[in-house]
Amino acid sequence: MYHDTRLAVPTGVERRPPSAVSAGVGLAGLAGLGLWIVAAVSLGMDGPYAALVGLLACGVPMVGWSLMVDAVHRNPGTGIDWHAPRPAAQTRDTSLTKLAGLYATWCGIACVYGIGRFYWDGNFAFAMWCFGWAMPVVAIVAVPYVLWLDRYLVAPRDGAWHVGAWLTGQEGVDPAVLQSHARSWAVKAFFLAFMLAVVPGNFAGFVRTDLATLRDPVGLVQWLIALMFVIDVAFATVGYVLTLRPLDAHIRSANPFAAAWTAALMCYPPFILMEAGGPLDYHPGTQDWTAWFAGHPWLLGLWGAMLVGLTAIYASATVAFGLRFSNLTNRGILTHGPYAWSRHPAYLSKNLFWWLSTLPVLTTGNIVDAVRATALMAVVSGIYYWRAGTEERHLALDPAYRAYSDWMARRGAIPRLLRWMVAS
């Protein structure tokens, strides 16, 4: 439940719009994940199963907090009326049609995975292994889940029903709903596979760190950055898994604009442009920050602290989502945590991290290498600026985001700082 604090707001102070997620959800997940990380490091559990347990340690406390403390299942946004269940016989046909639509959707995704050869190479093979074991269970559990939930849904004919109705030749199929359903599942299929692919490597790399290296400032910085990425990946993966209405974590809408998909997909494999050897690879002719500041321990410590701080902001932006992290979707508008300072804290901190860690204006080659690296990094930052704009265009369809955006433009710390810098 979200408490109305209007009485506590002093007269004349503009109140920030309420957040769709409470801060307690993220803290609960952080506590659970933190305990598991301590246990895994202490016992040397660095395998893929330990990484998957880390997802449970992160997700289960968030589910518990969401249901028992925030009571999100009672939020109007779920579309569920727990007080007026329909008879099972009344919703059975709707549920069976919906199940047909769900199975057809999953079969379509499986075909895409099967055709995409890169999904069976490298880290993605682990994601396919996870799906291979999980989907039979999900397919079975979906039957009682859908039959049960449809009795309480105010409008049970969702996108899955429209797919099933289209396949079975029923009336009332809305092409716009079919398209929305396809976009939502495309987001989940693409990004969940990617997240599961990186979970084991991130977790193992952190657990295997030789703690003796933490006496060195560079080693400590790298260890803390690795920890932040373990947290970020765990929360993001849990968010893609738990897109469930009873948790009020379902996808309200997936971005309908082609520009948004283009800007996002070019930042992820197999379409990524910034990887080594890619057209936007800015690394040739550069060195890591540790090389430029070697022999200057205080400067290494100071620079490293900035990089850790930026990574912490990036990870905290993911933690702020709780169960709702997802690219290219609206799953509720956030206004707390780092989103009380900026509309795009993750993109801002990520790009600043890249600039400070790579320092493209410094080069091991010649001036042409420095200009090329700086220009390419500027293009990369431009892509993220473009991504931010396309996301705002989508979220602006939601009145809650428009209210938040208006407040941020007037009162947000980062927009006010930028205005001050321009005016100076």
Coordinates of N, CA and C in Angstrom, one line a residue, residues 78 145 188 241-251 331:
T78 N -3.9 -3.7 -11.2 CA -3.8 -5.2 -11.6 C -4.9 -5.6 -12.5
Y145 N -3.3 -21.8 -13.2 CA -3.1 -20.4 -13.0 C -4.1 -19.6 -13.8
K188 N 10.1 -9.6 -23.8 CA 10.4 -10.6 -22.8 C 11.3 -11.7 -23.3
V241 N 11.4 -12.1 -15.5 CA 10.7 -13.3 -15.2 C 9.3 -13.0 -14.7
L242 N 9.2 -12.1 -13.7 CA 7.9 -12.0 -12.9 C 7.0 -10.9 -13.5
T243 N 6.6 -11.0 -14.8 CA 5.6 -10.1 -15.3 C 4.2 -10.6 -15.1
L244 N 3.8 -10.5 -13.8 CA 2.5 -11.2 -13.4 C 1.6 -10.1 -12.9
R245 N 0.3 -10.3 -13.2 CA -0.7 -9.3 -12.8 C -0.9 -9.3 -11.3
P246 N -1.0 -10.5 -10.6 CA -1.2 -10.4 -9.1 C -0.1 -9.7 -8.4
L247 N 1.1 -9.5 -9.0 CA 2.2 -8.7 -8.4 C 2.1 -7.3 -8.9
D248 N 1.1 -7.0 -9.7 CA 1.0 -5.6 -10.4 C 2.3 -5.3 -11.1
A249 N 2.9 -6.3 -11.7 CA 4.2 -6.2 -12.4 C 4.1 -6.5 -13.9
H250 N 2.8 -6.6 -14.3 CA 2.6 -7.0 -15.7 C 3.0 -5.8 -16.6
I251 N 3.1 -6.1 -17.9 CA 3.4 -5.1 -18.9 C 2.2 -4.3 -19.3
R331 N 5.7 -0.4 -17.1 CA 5.2 -1.3 -16.1 C 4.9 -0.6 -14.8

